[in-house]
Short mmCIF file of C-alpha atoms in Angstrom, two decimals:
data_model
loop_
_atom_site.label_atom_id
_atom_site.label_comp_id
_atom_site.label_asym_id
_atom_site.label_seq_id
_atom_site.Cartn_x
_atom_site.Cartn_y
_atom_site.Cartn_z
CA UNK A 272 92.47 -117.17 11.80
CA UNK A 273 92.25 -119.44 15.19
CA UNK A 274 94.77 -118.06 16.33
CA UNK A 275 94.27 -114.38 15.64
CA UNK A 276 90.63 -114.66 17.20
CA UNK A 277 92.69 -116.31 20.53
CA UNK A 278 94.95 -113.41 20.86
CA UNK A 279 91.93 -111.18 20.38
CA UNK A 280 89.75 -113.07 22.99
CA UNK A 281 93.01 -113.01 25.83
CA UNK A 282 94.34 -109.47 25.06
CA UNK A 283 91.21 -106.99 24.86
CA UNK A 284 89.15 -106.40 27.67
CA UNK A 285 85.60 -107.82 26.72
CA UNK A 286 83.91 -104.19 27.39
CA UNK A 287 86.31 -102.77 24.41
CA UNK A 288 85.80 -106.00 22.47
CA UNK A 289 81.57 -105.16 22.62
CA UNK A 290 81.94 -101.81 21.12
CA UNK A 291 84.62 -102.71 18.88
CA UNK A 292 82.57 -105.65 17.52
CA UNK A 293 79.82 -103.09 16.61
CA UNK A 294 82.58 -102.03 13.84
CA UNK A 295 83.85 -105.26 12.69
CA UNK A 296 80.07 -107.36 12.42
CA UNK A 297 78.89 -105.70 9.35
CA UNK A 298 82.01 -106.35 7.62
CA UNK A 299 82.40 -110.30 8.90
CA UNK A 300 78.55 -110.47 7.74
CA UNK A 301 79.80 -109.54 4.15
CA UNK A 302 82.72 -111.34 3.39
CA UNK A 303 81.54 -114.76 4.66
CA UNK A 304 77.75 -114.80 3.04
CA UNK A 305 76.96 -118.18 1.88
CA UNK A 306 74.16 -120.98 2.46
CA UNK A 307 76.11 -123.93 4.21
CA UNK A 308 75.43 -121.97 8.03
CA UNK A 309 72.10 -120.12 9.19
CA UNK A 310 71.68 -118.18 12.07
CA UNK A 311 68.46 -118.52 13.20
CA UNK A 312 68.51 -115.25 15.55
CA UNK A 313 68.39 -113.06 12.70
CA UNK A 314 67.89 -115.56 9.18
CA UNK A 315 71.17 -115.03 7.24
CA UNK A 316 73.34 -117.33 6.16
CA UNK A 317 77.23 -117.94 5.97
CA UNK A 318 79.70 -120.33 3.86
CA UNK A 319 81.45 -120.23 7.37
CA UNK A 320 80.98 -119.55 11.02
CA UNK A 321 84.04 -117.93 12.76
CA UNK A 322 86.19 -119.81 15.45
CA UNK A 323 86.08 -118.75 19.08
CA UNK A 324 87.41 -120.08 22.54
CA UNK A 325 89.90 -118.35 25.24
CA UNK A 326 91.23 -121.60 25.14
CA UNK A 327 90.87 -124.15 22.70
CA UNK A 328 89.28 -122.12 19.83
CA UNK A 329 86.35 -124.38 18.31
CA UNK A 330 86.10 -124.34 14.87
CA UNK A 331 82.04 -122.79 13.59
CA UNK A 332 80.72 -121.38 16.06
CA UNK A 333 80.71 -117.50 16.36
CA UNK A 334 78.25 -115.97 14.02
CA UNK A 335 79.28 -112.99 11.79
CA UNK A 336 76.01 -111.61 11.60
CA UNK A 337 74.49 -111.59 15.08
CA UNK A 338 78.16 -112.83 17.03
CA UNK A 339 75.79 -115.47 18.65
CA UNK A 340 77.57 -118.50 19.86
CA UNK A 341 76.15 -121.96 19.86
CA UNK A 342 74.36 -121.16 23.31
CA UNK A 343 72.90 -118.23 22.36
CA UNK A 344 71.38 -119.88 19.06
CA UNK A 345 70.15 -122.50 21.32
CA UNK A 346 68.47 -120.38 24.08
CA UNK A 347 66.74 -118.10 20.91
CA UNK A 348 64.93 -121.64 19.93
CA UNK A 349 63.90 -122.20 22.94
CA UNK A 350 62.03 -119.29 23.84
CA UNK A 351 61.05 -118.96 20.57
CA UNK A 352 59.53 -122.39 20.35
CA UNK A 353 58.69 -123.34 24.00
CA UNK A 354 57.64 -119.73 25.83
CA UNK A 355 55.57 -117.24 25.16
CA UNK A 356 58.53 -114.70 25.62
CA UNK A 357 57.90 -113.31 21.85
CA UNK A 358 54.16 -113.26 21.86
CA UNK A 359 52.98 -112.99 25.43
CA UNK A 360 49.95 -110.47 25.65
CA UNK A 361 50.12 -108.95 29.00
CA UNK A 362 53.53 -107.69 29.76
CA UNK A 363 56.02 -109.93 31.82
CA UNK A 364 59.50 -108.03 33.98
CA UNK A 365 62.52 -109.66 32.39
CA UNK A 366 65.74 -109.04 34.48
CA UNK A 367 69.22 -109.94 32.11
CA UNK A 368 72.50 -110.08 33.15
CA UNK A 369 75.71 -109.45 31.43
CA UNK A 370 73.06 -108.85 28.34
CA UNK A 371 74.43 -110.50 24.89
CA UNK A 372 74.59 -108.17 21.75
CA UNK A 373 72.68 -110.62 19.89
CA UNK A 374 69.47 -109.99 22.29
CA UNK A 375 70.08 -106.75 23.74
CA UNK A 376 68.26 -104.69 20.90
CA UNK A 377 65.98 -107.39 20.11
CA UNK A 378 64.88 -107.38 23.52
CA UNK A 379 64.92 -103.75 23.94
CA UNK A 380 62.31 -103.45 21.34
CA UNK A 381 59.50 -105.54 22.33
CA UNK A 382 56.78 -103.82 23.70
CA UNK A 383 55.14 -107.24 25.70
CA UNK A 384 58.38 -107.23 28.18
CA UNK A 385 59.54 -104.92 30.61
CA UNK A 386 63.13 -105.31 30.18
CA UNK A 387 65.96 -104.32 32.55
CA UNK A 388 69.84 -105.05 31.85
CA UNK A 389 72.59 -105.45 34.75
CA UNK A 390 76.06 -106.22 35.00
CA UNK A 391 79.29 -104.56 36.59
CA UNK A 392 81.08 -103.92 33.48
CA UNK A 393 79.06 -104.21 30.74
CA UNK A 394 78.24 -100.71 28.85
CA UNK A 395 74.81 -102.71 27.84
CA UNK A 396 74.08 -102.87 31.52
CA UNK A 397 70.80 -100.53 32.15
CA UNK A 398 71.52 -101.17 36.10
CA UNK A 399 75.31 -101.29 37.18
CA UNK A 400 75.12 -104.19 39.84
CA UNK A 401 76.52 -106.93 42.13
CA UNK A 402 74.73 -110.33 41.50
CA UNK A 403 75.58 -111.38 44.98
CA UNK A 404 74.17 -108.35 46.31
CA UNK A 405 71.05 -106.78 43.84
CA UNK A 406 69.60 -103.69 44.36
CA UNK A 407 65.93 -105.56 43.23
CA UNK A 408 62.95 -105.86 45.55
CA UNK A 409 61.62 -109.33 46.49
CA UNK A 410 59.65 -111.23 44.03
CA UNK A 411 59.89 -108.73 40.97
CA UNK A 412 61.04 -110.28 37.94
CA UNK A 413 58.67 -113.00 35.95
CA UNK A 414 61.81 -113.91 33.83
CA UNK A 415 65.78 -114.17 34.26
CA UNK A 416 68.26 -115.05 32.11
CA UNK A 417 71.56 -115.22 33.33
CA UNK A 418 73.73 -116.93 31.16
CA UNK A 419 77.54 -118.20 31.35
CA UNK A 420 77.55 -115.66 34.49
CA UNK A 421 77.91 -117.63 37.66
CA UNK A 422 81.17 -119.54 36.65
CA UNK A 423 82.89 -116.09 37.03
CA UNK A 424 81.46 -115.30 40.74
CA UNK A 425 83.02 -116.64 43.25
CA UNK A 426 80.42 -116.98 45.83
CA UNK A 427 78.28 -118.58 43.16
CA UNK A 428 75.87 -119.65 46.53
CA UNK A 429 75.51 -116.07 47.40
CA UNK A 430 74.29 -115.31 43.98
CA UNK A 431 71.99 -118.11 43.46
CA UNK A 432 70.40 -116.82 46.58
CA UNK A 433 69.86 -113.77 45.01
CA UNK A 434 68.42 -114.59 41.53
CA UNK A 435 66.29 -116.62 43.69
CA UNK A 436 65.10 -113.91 45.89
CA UNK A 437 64.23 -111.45 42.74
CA UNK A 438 62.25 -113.79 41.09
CA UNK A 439 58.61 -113.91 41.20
CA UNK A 440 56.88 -116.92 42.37
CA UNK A 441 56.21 -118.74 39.43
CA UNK A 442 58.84 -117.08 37.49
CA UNK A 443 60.92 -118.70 35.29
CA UNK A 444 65.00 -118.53 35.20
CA UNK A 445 67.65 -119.86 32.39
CA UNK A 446 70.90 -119.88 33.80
CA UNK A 447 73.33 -121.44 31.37
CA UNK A 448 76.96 -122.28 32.03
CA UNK A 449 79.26 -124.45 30.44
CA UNK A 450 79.34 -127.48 31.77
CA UNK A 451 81.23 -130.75 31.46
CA UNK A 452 78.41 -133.40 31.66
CA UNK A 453 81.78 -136.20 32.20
CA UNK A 454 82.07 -134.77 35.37
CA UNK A 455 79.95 -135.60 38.48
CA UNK A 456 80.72 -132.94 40.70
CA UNK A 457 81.86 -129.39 39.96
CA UNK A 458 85.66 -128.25 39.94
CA UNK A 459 87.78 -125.52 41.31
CA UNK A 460 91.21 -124.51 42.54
CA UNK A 461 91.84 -121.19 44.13
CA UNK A 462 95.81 -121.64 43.70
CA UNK A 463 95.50 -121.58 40.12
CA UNK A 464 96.35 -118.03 39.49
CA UNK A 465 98.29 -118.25 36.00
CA UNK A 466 95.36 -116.62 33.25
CA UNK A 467 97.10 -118.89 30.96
CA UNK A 468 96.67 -122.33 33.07
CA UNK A 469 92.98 -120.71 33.82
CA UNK A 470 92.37 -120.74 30.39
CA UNK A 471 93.25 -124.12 30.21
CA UNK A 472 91.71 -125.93 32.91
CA UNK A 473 88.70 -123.84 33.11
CA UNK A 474 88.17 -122.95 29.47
CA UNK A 475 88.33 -119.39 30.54
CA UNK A 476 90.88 -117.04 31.73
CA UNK A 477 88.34 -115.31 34.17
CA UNK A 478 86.53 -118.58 34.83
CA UNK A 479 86.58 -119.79 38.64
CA UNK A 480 85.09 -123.17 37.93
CA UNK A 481 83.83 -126.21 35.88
CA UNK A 482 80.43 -126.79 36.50
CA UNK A 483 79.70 -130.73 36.91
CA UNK A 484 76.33 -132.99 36.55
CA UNK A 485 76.12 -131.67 40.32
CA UNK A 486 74.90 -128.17 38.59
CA UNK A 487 71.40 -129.11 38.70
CA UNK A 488 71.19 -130.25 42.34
CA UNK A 489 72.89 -127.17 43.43
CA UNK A 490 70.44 -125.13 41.83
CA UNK A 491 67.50 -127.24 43.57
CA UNK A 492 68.90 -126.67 46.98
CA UNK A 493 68.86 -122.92 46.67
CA UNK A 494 64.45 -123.85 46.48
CA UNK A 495 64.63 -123.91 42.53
CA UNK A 496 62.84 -126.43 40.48
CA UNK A 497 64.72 -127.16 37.62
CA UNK A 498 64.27 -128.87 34.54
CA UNK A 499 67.11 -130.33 32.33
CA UNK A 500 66.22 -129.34 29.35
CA UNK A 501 68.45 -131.16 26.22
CA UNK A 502 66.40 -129.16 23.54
CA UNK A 503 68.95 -130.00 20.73
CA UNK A 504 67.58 -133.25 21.24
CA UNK A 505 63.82 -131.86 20.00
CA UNK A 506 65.59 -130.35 17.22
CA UNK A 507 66.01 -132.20 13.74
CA UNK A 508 69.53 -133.59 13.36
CA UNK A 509 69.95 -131.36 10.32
CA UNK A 510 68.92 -128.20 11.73
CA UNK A 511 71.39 -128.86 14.62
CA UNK A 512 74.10 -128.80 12.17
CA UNK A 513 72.84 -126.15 9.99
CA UNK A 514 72.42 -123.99 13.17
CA UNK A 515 75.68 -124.38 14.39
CA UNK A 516 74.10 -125.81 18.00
CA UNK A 517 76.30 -128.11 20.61
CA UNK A 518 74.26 -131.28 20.85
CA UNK A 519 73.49 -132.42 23.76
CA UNK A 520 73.84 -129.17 25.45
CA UNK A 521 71.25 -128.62 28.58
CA UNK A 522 69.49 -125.90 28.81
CA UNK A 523 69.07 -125.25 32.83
CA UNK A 524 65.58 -124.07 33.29
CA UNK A 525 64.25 -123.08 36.57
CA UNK A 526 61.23 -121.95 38.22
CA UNK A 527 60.07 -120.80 41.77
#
């Protein structure tokens, strides 16, 4: 199964793979019900969660129910449990990029956000759109999330710049990437061109980067202020499991 779910992953363009998924979920959902997995995004349970990775596949993470990996999980507990993102009264302007399936009709239907979606390729994407160059006014979003986006972009500066920029004053912004915490300072090579050696050295075929400890600092020099947030760490050891989460993943959450 790994390695059918690789060749998947490396073969099919990831705007087929969304609307293909849409087939395939309900089916996955069926034939792997069981107790031994939850996912907490949507409550059901699974005997097994499904392998995933572009590189080295890792074994329990992809839900059949929602897709969500183990970021995705995470990030749902956190606003769930530490924002007001679900039951905020007076309506807040959420800006998401390269929106997940697992959120994108959740999101869609609450009435106490406005809620935009942008990406280039995406057919989830309300606004087609540049990150390094956003066709948002100053100061309009109270919320961002813009997750395992910026280790694709190049100019990752540029579009730091601009999440900044869109963001209200006192906004909030979760911009997850994966990150190797063993390493100090972030990594790239240009003359890596091979998808195959991408794959392997960045964990990602279309991957320009590994994201260091250095993340954090990065993000504070653009005028963030960011918190490190290692929520599995506030989560019972046993619901980390049962939840499928990455422990000791951080959670980079920023405010202007």
């Amino acid at each position: 199964m790994k390695s059918v779910f690789k060749f998947i992953l490396n073969t099919i363009p990831r705007p087929i793979l969304i609307r293909l998924s849409i087939v395939v979920r309900p089916i996955l959902a069926f034939l792997l019900k069981g107790s031994r997995f939850t996912d907490p995004i949507d409550g059901k349970s699974f005997r097994m969660f499904l392998p995933y990775g572009y590189g080295n596949q890792r074994n329990n993470v992809l839900s059949p129910s929602t897709l969500s990996l183990e970021r995705h999980r995470l990030l749902w507990l956190y606003l769930q449990n530490e924002t007001d993102f679900f039951t905020a009264t007076i309506k807040k302007k959420v800006l998401h990029f390269a929106p997940e399936q697992e959120f994108y009709k959740r999101f869609k239907k609450q009435t106490n956000i406005d809620y935009t979606t942008t990406d280039l390729l995406s057919p989830l994407a309300d606004v087609k759109a540049d990150i390094c160059n956003l066709p948002f006014e100053d100061n309009a979003y109270d919320l961002i999330l813009c997750n395992h986006v910026l280790e694709h972009i190049p100019d990752d500066t540029k579009a730091m710049q601009e999440l900044y920029r869109v963001l209200k004053p006192g906004g909030m912004g979760i911009f997850q990437i994966p990150q190797d915490l063993s390493r100090a300072t972030t990594f790239s090579d240009d003359s890596i061109v091979d998808q195959k050696e991408r794959a392997k050295i960045f964990g990602q075929y279309d991957h320009v980067r590994v994201y260091g400890r250095d993340y954090f600092d990065k993000l504070r020099s653009i005028g963030f202020t960011v918190i490190e947030e290692d929520y599995t760490n506030k989560i019972a050891p046993e619901l980390v499991e049962k939840y499928c989460l990455a422990k000791g993943e951080i959670i980079p959450v920023c405010f202007k």
